[in-house]
PDB file of C-alpha atoms in Angstrom:
ATOM      1  CA  ASP A   1      12.975   3.077 -10.244  1.00  0.00           C
ATOM      2  CA  VAL A   2      14.181   1.620  -6.368  1.00  0.00           C
ATOM      3  CA  VAL A   3      13.212  -2.185  -6.969  1.00  0.00           C
ATOM      4  CA  LEU A   4      11.955  -4.492  -4.164  1.00  0.00           C
ATOM      5  CA  THR A   5      11.959  -8.400  -4.649  1.00  0.00           C
ATOM      6  CA  GLN A   6       9.982 -10.591  -1.744  1.00  0.00           C
ATOM      7  CA  THR A   7      10.993 -14.570  -1.885  1.00  0.00           C
ATOM      8  CA  PRO A   8       9.187 -16.894  -1.689  1.00  0.00           C
ATOM      9  CA  PRO A   9       6.353 -15.607  -4.024  1.00  0.00           C
ATOM     10  CA  THR A  10       3.936 -18.882  -2.656  1.00  0.00           C
ATOM     11  CA  LEU A  11       4.328 -20.142   0.888  1.00  0.00           C
ATOM     12  CA  SER A  12       3.139 -23.112   2.275  1.00  0.00           C
ATOM     13  CA  ALA A  13       1.908 -24.025   5.847  1.00  0.00           C
ATOM     14  CA  THR A  14       1.483 -26.072   8.844  1.00  0.00           C
ATOM     15  CA  ILE A  15      -0.095 -24.350  11.748  1.00  0.00           C
ATOM     16  CA  GLY A  16       2.395 -24.132  14.117  1.00  0.00           C
ATOM     17  CA  GLN A  17       5.041 -23.791  11.401  1.00  0.00           C
ATOM     18  CA  SER A  18       7.069 -20.978  11.137  1.00  0.00           C
ATOM     19  CA  VAL A  19       8.265 -19.097   9.017  1.00  0.00           C
ATOM     20  CA  SER A  20       9.974 -16.439   7.367  1.00  0.00           C
ATOM     21  CA  ILE A  21       9.759 -14.128   3.845  1.00  0.00           C
ATOM     22  CA  SER A  22      12.541 -11.831   2.380  1.00  0.00           C
ATOM     23  CA  CYS A  23      12.664  -8.770   1.033  1.00  0.00           C
ATOM     24  CA  ARG A  24      15.596  -7.609  -1.231  1.00  0.00           C
ATOM     25  CA  SER A  25      16.113  -4.269  -2.262  1.00  0.00           C
ATOM     26  CA  SER A  26      17.743  -2.842  -5.552  1.00  0.00           C
ATOM     27  CA  GLN A  27      18.710   0.672  -3.374  1.00  0.00           C
ATOM     28  CA  SER A  28      20.272   1.188   0.401  1.00  0.00           C
ATOM     29  CA  LEU A  29      16.171   1.894   2.476  1.00  0.00           C
ATOM     30  CA  LEU A  30      18.978   3.685   5.124  1.00  0.00           C
ATOM     31  CA  HIS A  31      17.299   7.145   4.634  1.00  0.00           C
ATOM     32  CA  SER A  32      20.264  10.084   5.666  1.00  0.00           C
ATOM     33  CA  ASN A  33      17.418  10.860   8.477  1.00  0.00           C
ATOM     34  CA  GLY A  34      19.199   7.255   9.939  1.00  0.00           C
ATOM     35  CA  ASN A  35      15.200   5.409  10.466  1.00  0.00           C
ATOM     36  CA  THR A  36      14.523   3.005   7.518  1.00  0.00           C
ATOM     37  CA  TYR A  37      10.943   3.652   5.889  1.00  0.00           C
ATOM     38  CA  LEU A  38      10.094  -0.788   5.710  1.00  0.00           C
ATOM     39  CA  HIS A  39       7.481  -2.118   6.881  1.00  0.00           C
ATOM     40  CA  TRP A  40       4.911  -5.845   5.914  1.00  0.00           C
ATOM     41  CA  LEU A  41       1.811  -5.276   5.757  1.00  0.00           C
ATOM     42  CA  LEU A  42      -1.025  -8.105   4.915  1.00  0.00           C
ATOM     43  CA  GLN A  43      -3.938  -8.550   3.067  1.00  0.00           C
ATOM     44  CA  ARG A  44      -6.536 -11.594   4.089  1.00  0.00           C
ATOM     45  CA  PRO A  45      -8.643 -11.847   1.972  1.00  0.00           C
ATOM     46  CA  GLY A  46     -11.384 -10.276   0.560  1.00  0.00           C
ATOM     47  CA  GLN A  47     -10.040  -7.296   2.562  1.00  0.00           C
ATOM     48  CA  SER A  48      -7.541  -4.003   2.084  1.00  0.00           C
ATOM     49  CA  PRO A  49      -3.372  -4.768   3.594  1.00  0.00           C
ATOM     50  CA  GLN A  50      -3.155  -3.784   7.175  1.00  0.00           C
ATOM     51  CA  LEU A  51      -0.093  -2.694   8.505  1.00  0.00           C
ATOM     52  CA  LEU A  52       1.876  -5.849  10.622  1.00  0.00           C
ATOM     53  CA  ILE A  53       5.519  -4.117  11.851  1.00  0.00           C
ATOM     54  CA  TYR A  54       6.803  -0.528  10.411  1.00  0.00           C
ATOM     55  CA  LEU A  55      10.173   0.685  10.069  1.00  0.00           C
ATOM     56  CA  VAL A  56      12.452  -2.268   9.642  1.00  0.00           C
ATOM     57  CA  SER A  57      11.138  -4.401  12.920  1.00  0.00           C
ATOM     58  CA  ARG A  58       7.842  -2.165  15.222  1.00  0.00           C
ATOM     59  CA  LEU A  59       4.600  -3.700  15.896  1.00  0.00           C
ATOM     60  CA  GLU A  60       2.546  -2.126  15.216  1.00  0.00           C
ATOM     61  CA  SER A  61      -0.563  -2.006  18.139  1.00  0.00           C
ATOM     62  CA  GLY A  62      -2.267  -5.672  18.065  1.00  0.00           C
ATOM     63  CA  VAL A  63      -0.952  -7.417  16.334  1.00  0.00           C
ATOM     64  CA  PRO A  64       1.261 -10.640  17.800  1.00  0.00           C
ATOM     65  CA  ASN A  65       4.502 -10.931  18.667  1.00  0.00           C
ATOM     66  CA  ARG A  66       4.512 -13.534  16.209  1.00  0.00           C
ATOM     67  CA  PHE A  67       5.657 -11.530  13.979  1.00  0.00           C
ATOM     68  CA  SER A  68       9.039 -10.033  14.153  1.00  0.00           C
ATOM     69  CA  GLY A  69      10.846  -8.046  11.040  1.00  0.00           C
ATOM     70  CA  SER A  70      14.531  -7.377  10.608  1.00  0.00           C
ATOM     71  CA  GLY A  71      17.365  -6.503   8.414  1.00  0.00           C
ATOM     72  CA  SER A  72      19.224  -3.495   7.606  1.00  0.00           C
ATOM     73  CA  GLY A  73      19.899  -1.324   3.908  1.00  0.00           C
ATOM     74  CA  THR A  74      18.718  -4.002   1.264  1.00  0.00           C
ATOM     75  CA  ASP A  75      17.932  -7.013   3.284  1.00  0.00           C
ATOM     76  CA  PHE A  76      14.786  -8.101   5.457  1.00  0.00           C
ATOM     77  CA  THR A  77      13.034 -10.673   6.745  1.00  0.00           C
ATOM     78  CA  LEU A  78      10.133 -10.966   8.050  1.00  0.00           C
ATOM     79  CA  LYS A  79       9.124 -14.093  10.618  1.00  0.00           C
ATOM     80  CA  ILE A  80       5.504 -15.397  11.713  1.00  0.00           C
ATOM     81  CA  SER A  81       7.095 -17.905  14.753  1.00  0.00           C
ATOM     82  CA  GLY A  82       4.330 -20.949  15.232  1.00  0.00           C
ATOM     83  CA  VAL A  83       1.373 -19.947  11.724  1.00  0.00           C
ATOM     84  CA  GLU A  84      -1.631 -19.051  13.379  1.00  0.00           C
ATOM     85  CA  ALA A  85      -5.093 -19.204  10.632  1.00  0.00           C
ATOM     86  CA  GLU A  86      -5.302 -16.058  10.945  1.00  0.00           C
ATOM     87  CA  ASP A  87      -2.483 -15.122   8.586  1.00  0.00           C
ATOM     88  CA  LEU A  88      -3.363 -16.599   6.050  1.00  0.00           C
ATOM     89  CA  GLY A  89      -2.898 -14.052   3.045  1.00  0.00           C
ATOM     90  CA  VAL A  90      -0.339 -12.106   0.986  1.00  0.00           C
ATOM     91  CA  TYR A  91       2.938 -10.693   2.560  1.00  0.00           C
ATOM     92  CA  TYR A  92       3.742  -7.322   0.645  1.00  0.00           C
ATOM     93  CA  CYS A  93       6.530  -5.672   2.185  1.00  0.00           C
ATOM     94  CA  VAL A  94       6.951  -1.648   0.636  1.00  0.00           C
ATOM     95  CA  GLN A  95       9.395   1.358   1.095  1.00  0.00           C
ATOM     96  CA  GLY A  96       8.659   4.574   1.883  1.00  0.00           C
ATOM     97  CA  THR A  97      12.764   5.710   2.038  1.00  0.00           C
ATOM     98  CA  HIS A  98      12.444   6.821  -1.316  1.00  0.00           C
ATOM     99  CA  ALA A  99       9.131   9.258  -0.521  1.00  0.00           C
ATOM    100  CA  PRO A 100       7.119  10.848  -1.762  1.00  0.00           C
ATOM    101  CA  MET A 101       7.703   7.181  -5.218  1.00  0.00           C
ATOM    102  CA  TYR A 102       6.772   4.319  -1.964  1.00  0.00           C
ATOM    103  CA  THR A 103       7.378   0.647  -3.959  1.00  0.00           C
ATOM    104  CA  PHE A 104       5.274  -2.458  -3.109  1.00  0.00           C
ATOM    105  CA  GLY A 105       7.363  -5.909  -3.207  1.00  0.00           C
ATOM    106  CA  ALA A 106       4.954  -8.526  -5.486  1.00  0.00           C
ATOM    107  CA  GLY A 107       3.799 -10.626  -2.287  1.00  0.00           C
ATOM    108  CA  THR A 108       4.084 -13.350  -0.307  1.00  0.00           C
ATOM    109  CA  LYS A 109       1.094 -15.060  -0.202  1.00  0.00           C
ATOM    110  CA  LEU A 110       1.232 -17.933   2.973  1.00  0.00           C
ATOM    111  CA  GLU A 111      -1.212 -20.951   2.331  1.00  0.00           C
ATOM    112  CA  LEU A 112      -2.408 -24.027   4.619  1.00  0.00           C
ATOM    113  CA  LYS A 113       0.056 -27.356   3.603  1.00  0.00           C
TER     114      LYS A 113
ATOM    115  CA  GLU B   1      -9.987   5.266  15.154  1.00  0.00           C
ATOM    116  CA  VAL B   2      -8.379   5.949  12.300  1.00  0.00           C
ATOM    117  CA  GLN B   3     -10.601   6.003   9.229  1.00  0.00           C
ATOM    118  CA  LEU B   4     -10.733   5.716   5.281  1.00  0.00           C
ATOM    119  CA  VAL B   5     -13.464   6.032   3.491  1.00  0.00           C
ATOM    120  CA  GLU B   6     -13.291   6.681  -0.111  1.00  0.00           C
ATOM    121  CA  SER B   7     -16.129   7.048  -2.487  1.00  0.00           C
ATOM    122  CA  GLY B   8     -16.917   6.802  -6.580  1.00  0.00           C
ATOM    123  CA  GLY B   9     -16.027   4.375  -8.077  1.00  0.00           C
ATOM    124  CA  VAL B  10     -18.549   2.497 -10.515  1.00  0.00           C
ATOM    125  CA  LEU B  11     -18.885   1.587 -14.183  1.00  0.00           C
ATOM    126  CA  VAL B  12     -16.840   3.850 -16.498  1.00  0.00           C
ATOM    127  CA  GLN B  13     -16.722   3.627 -20.394  1.00  0.00           C
ATOM    128  CA  PRO B  14     -12.975   3.620 -21.591  1.00  0.00           C
ATOM    129  CA  GLY B  15     -11.603   7.855 -22.623  1.00  0.00           C
ATOM    130  CA  ARG B  16     -14.186   8.798 -19.672  1.00  0.00           C
ATOM    131  CA  SER B  17     -14.010  10.519 -16.200  1.00  0.00           C
ATOM    132  CA  MET B  18     -14.419   9.868 -12.991  1.00  0.00           C
ATOM    133  CA  LYS B  19     -13.316  11.297  -9.428  1.00  0.00           C
ATOM    134  CA  LEU B  20     -12.386   9.200  -6.444  1.00  0.00           C
ATOM    135  CA  SER B  21     -13.215  11.028  -3.255  1.00  0.00           C
ATOM    136  CA  CYS B  22     -11.538   9.837   0.604  1.00  0.00           C
ATOM    137  CA  ALA B  23     -12.863  10.855   3.684  1.00  0.00           C
ATOM    138  CA  ALA B  24     -10.614  10.759   6.113  1.00  0.00           C
ATOM    139  CA  SER B  25     -11.475  10.613  10.438  1.00  0.00           C
ATOM    140  CA  GLY B  26      -9.205   9.901  13.687  1.00  0.00           C
ATOM    141  CA  PHE B  27      -5.939  11.208  12.912  1.00  0.00           C
ATOM    142  CA  THR B  28      -4.526  14.684  12.186  1.00  0.00           C
ATOM    143  CA  PHE B  29      -5.393  14.869   8.355  1.00  0.00           C
ATOM    144  CA  SER B  30      -3.393  17.492   7.800  1.00  0.00           C
ATOM    145  CA  SER B  31      -0.595  16.164   8.936  1.00  0.00           C
ATOM    146  CA  PHE B  32       0.042  13.455   6.830  1.00  0.00           C
ATOM    147  CA  PRO B  33       0.874  13.370   3.153  1.00  0.00           C
ATOM    148  CA  MET B  34      -0.842  11.338   1.134  1.00  0.00           C
ATOM    149  CA  ALA B  35      -1.355   8.318  -1.776  1.00  0.00           C
ATOM    150  CA  TRP B  36      -3.117   6.587  -3.425  1.00  0.00           C
ATOM    151  CA  VAL B  37      -2.275   2.400  -4.231  1.00  0.00           C
ATOM    152  CA  ARG B  38      -4.339   0.497  -6.881  1.00  0.00           C
ATOM    153  CA  GLN B  39      -4.787  -3.429  -7.617  1.00  0.00           C
ATOM    154  CA  ALA B  40      -5.470  -4.939 -10.673  1.00  0.00           C
ATOM    155  CA  PRO B  41      -7.932  -8.029  -9.903  1.00  0.00           C
ATOM    156  CA  THR B  42      -5.210 -10.927  -9.030  1.00  0.00           C
ATOM    157  CA  LYS B  43      -2.265  -9.011  -9.454  1.00  0.00           C
ATOM    158  CA  GLY B  44      -0.274  -6.531  -6.535  1.00  0.00           C
ATOM    159  CA  LEU B  45      -0.255  -3.195  -4.819  1.00  0.00           C
ATOM    160  CA  GLU B  46       1.025  -0.371  -7.370  1.00  0.00           C
ATOM    161  CA  TRP B  47       1.211   3.409  -5.417  1.00  0.00           C
ATOM    162  CA  VAL B  48      -0.584   6.476  -8.322  1.00  0.00           C
ATOM    163  CA  ALA B  49      -0.523   8.842  -6.645  1.00  0.00           C
ATOM    164  CA  THR B  50       1.311  11.155  -3.471  1.00  0.00           C
ATOM    165  CA  ILE B  51      -0.102  14.367  -2.127  1.00  0.00           C
ATOM    166  CA  SER B  52       2.475  16.048   0.491  1.00  0.00           C
ATOM    167  CA  THR B  53       0.149  17.506   3.315  1.00  0.00           C
ATOM    168  CA  SER B  54       0.257  20.716   2.591  1.00  0.00           C
ATOM    169  CA  GLY B  55      -1.303  20.087  -0.976  1.00  0.00           C
ATOM    170  CA  GLY B  56       0.823  22.290  -2.696  1.00  0.00           C
ATOM    171  CA  SER B  57       3.282  18.581  -4.561  1.00  0.00           C
ATOM    172  CA  THR B  58       2.019  16.389  -6.367  1.00  0.00           C
ATOM    173  CA  TYR B  59       3.686  12.867  -7.768  1.00  0.00           C
ATOM    174  CA  TYR B  60       2.359  10.420 -10.019  1.00  0.00           C
ATOM    175  CA  ARG B  61       3.680   7.075 -11.716  1.00  0.00           C
ATOM    176  CA  ASP B  62       3.758   7.261 -15.001  1.00  0.00           C
ATOM    177  CA  SER B  63       1.079   5.473 -16.731  1.00  0.00           C
ATOM    178  CA  VAL B  64      -0.873   7.666 -14.941  1.00  0.00           C
ATOM    179  CA  LYS B  65       0.709  11.328 -15.756  1.00  0.00           C
ATOM    180  CA  GLY B  66      -1.433  13.948 -17.311  1.00  0.00           C
ATOM    181  CA  ARG B  67      -4.381  12.268 -16.838  1.00  0.00           C
ATOM    182  CA  PHE B  68      -4.634  11.101 -12.649  1.00  0.00           C
ATOM    183  CA  THR B  69      -5.401  14.861 -10.126  1.00  0.00           C
ATOM    184  CA  ILE B  70      -3.882  13.639  -6.832  1.00  0.00           C
ATOM    185  CA  SER B  71      -5.561  17.009  -4.741  1.00  0.00           C
ATOM    186  CA  ARG B  72      -7.041  17.644  -0.754  1.00  0.00           C
ATOM    187  CA  ASP B  73      -9.144  19.756   1.117  1.00  0.00           C
ATOM    188  CA  ASN B  74      -7.417  20.136   4.599  1.00  0.00           C
ATOM    189  CA  ALA B  75      -9.986  21.657   6.667  1.00  0.00           C
ATOM    190  CA  LYS B  76     -12.959  18.806   4.683  1.00  0.00           C
ATOM    191  CA  SER B  77     -10.056  15.628   5.740  1.00  0.00           C
ATOM    192  CA  THR B  78     -11.202  14.770   2.559  1.00  0.00           C
ATOM    193  CA  LEU B  79      -8.670  13.523  -0.611  1.00  0.00           C
ATOM    194  CA  TYR B  80      -9.154  13.581  -3.960  1.00  0.00           C
ATOM    195  CA  LEU B  81      -8.323  11.427  -7.357  1.00  0.00           C
ATOM    196  CA  GLN B  82      -9.570  13.169 -11.000  1.00  0.00           C
ATOM    197  CA  MET B  83      -9.265  10.498 -13.512  1.00  0.00           C
ATOM    198  CA  ASP B  84      -9.852  11.318 -16.999  1.00  0.00           C
ATOM    199  CA  SER B  85      -8.146   9.729 -20.116  1.00  0.00           C
ATOM    200  CA  LEU B  86      -9.460   6.135 -18.349  1.00  0.00           C
ATOM    201  CA  ARG B  87      -8.482   3.696 -19.878  1.00  0.00           C
ATOM    202  CA  SER B  88      -8.752  -0.364 -19.563  1.00  0.00           C
ATOM    203  CA  GLU B  89      -5.677  -0.917 -18.164  1.00  0.00           C
ATOM    204  CA  ASP B  90      -7.248   1.668 -14.989  1.00  0.00           C
ATOM    205  CA  THR B  91      -9.571  -0.985 -14.128  1.00  0.00           C
ATOM    206  CA  ALA B  92      -8.390  -2.054 -10.085  1.00  0.00           C
ATOM    207  CA  THR B  93      -9.436  -1.639  -6.669  1.00  0.00           C
ATOM    208  CA  TYR B  94      -8.017   2.503  -5.717  1.00  0.00           C
ATOM    209  CA  TYR B  95      -7.237   2.990  -2.368  1.00  0.00           C
ATOM    210  CA  CYS B  96      -6.472   5.428  -0.126  1.00  0.00           C
ATOM    211  CA  THR B  97      -3.907   5.438   2.251  1.00  0.00           C
ATOM    212  CA  THR B  98      -0.829   7.399   4.379  1.00  0.00           C
ATOM    213  CA  VAL B  99       0.949   3.411   3.770  1.00  0.00           C
ATOM    214  CA  PHE B 100       0.218   2.566   7.666  1.00  0.00           C
ATOM    215  CA  TYR B 101      -3.059   2.946   7.485  1.00  0.00           C
ATOM    216  CA  TRP B 102      -5.619   1.860   4.155  1.00  0.00           C
ATOM    217  CA  GLY B 103      -9.247   2.569   3.257  1.00  0.00           C
ATOM    218  CA  GLN B 104     -11.326  -0.603   2.389  1.00  0.00           C
ATOM    219  CA  GLY B 105     -11.264  -0.064  -1.501  1.00  0.00           C
ATOM    220  CA  VAL B 106     -13.036   1.273  -3.862  1.00  0.00           C
ATOM    221  CA  MET B 107     -13.770  -0.610  -7.598  1.00  0.00           C
ATOM    222  CA  VAL B 108     -12.940   1.452 -10.939  1.00  0.00           C
ATOM    223  CA  THR B 109     -13.668  -0.505 -14.022  1.00  0.00           C
ATOM    224  CA  VAL B 110     -12.830   0.353 -17.099  1.00  0.00           C
ATOM    225  CA  SER B 111     -14.141  -1.222 -20.115  1.00  0.00           C
ATOM    226  CA  SER B 112     -17.524  -0.195 -22.681  1.00  0.00           C
TER     227      SER B 112
END
């Protein structure tokens, strides 16, 4: 089974600071069709998860462009360029390359310092 | 606007059954594989089951195989999860999702 390892588990940031979250997969997430089904979700306190970035680097509609995603194969990164208060919550990476079994990272909690 | 609205969650005793429903709107439901994902209190997200677009293929995590059944009615744009022989470790918020779209979740508590 695919395992996604997210680091760090907790991130403390000040408003305006840039931060990065890593997601490493135990297997390549490059699908035979050429796509890499690695996505990033944000779960704000008391809310359901919402899609931020899909297919590694594509910004979901309505998501601010301070969010960006990068990576390939087994190593992926989510970057927030200038944290804002509304960005607080838990970030998850999720893989769909090996669907129908989806795998989630353990989450990274972004807190205010 | 895409909407996924779960229903059916409640408090249930161990060993009993429960059925969750998810009403979808705002997208072509029949074109998307659908999944149930759960989140135990204070824990992360955990995939539970997936169903193909036609409903002809279903997949489950090992811990729910033989106890849970995922199904769909494309005519009604509705996803279901029949949960039998419930255990305390099934206590969680259950989300209906395409992974891109998420419902608000429904709480299932298994306790005597």
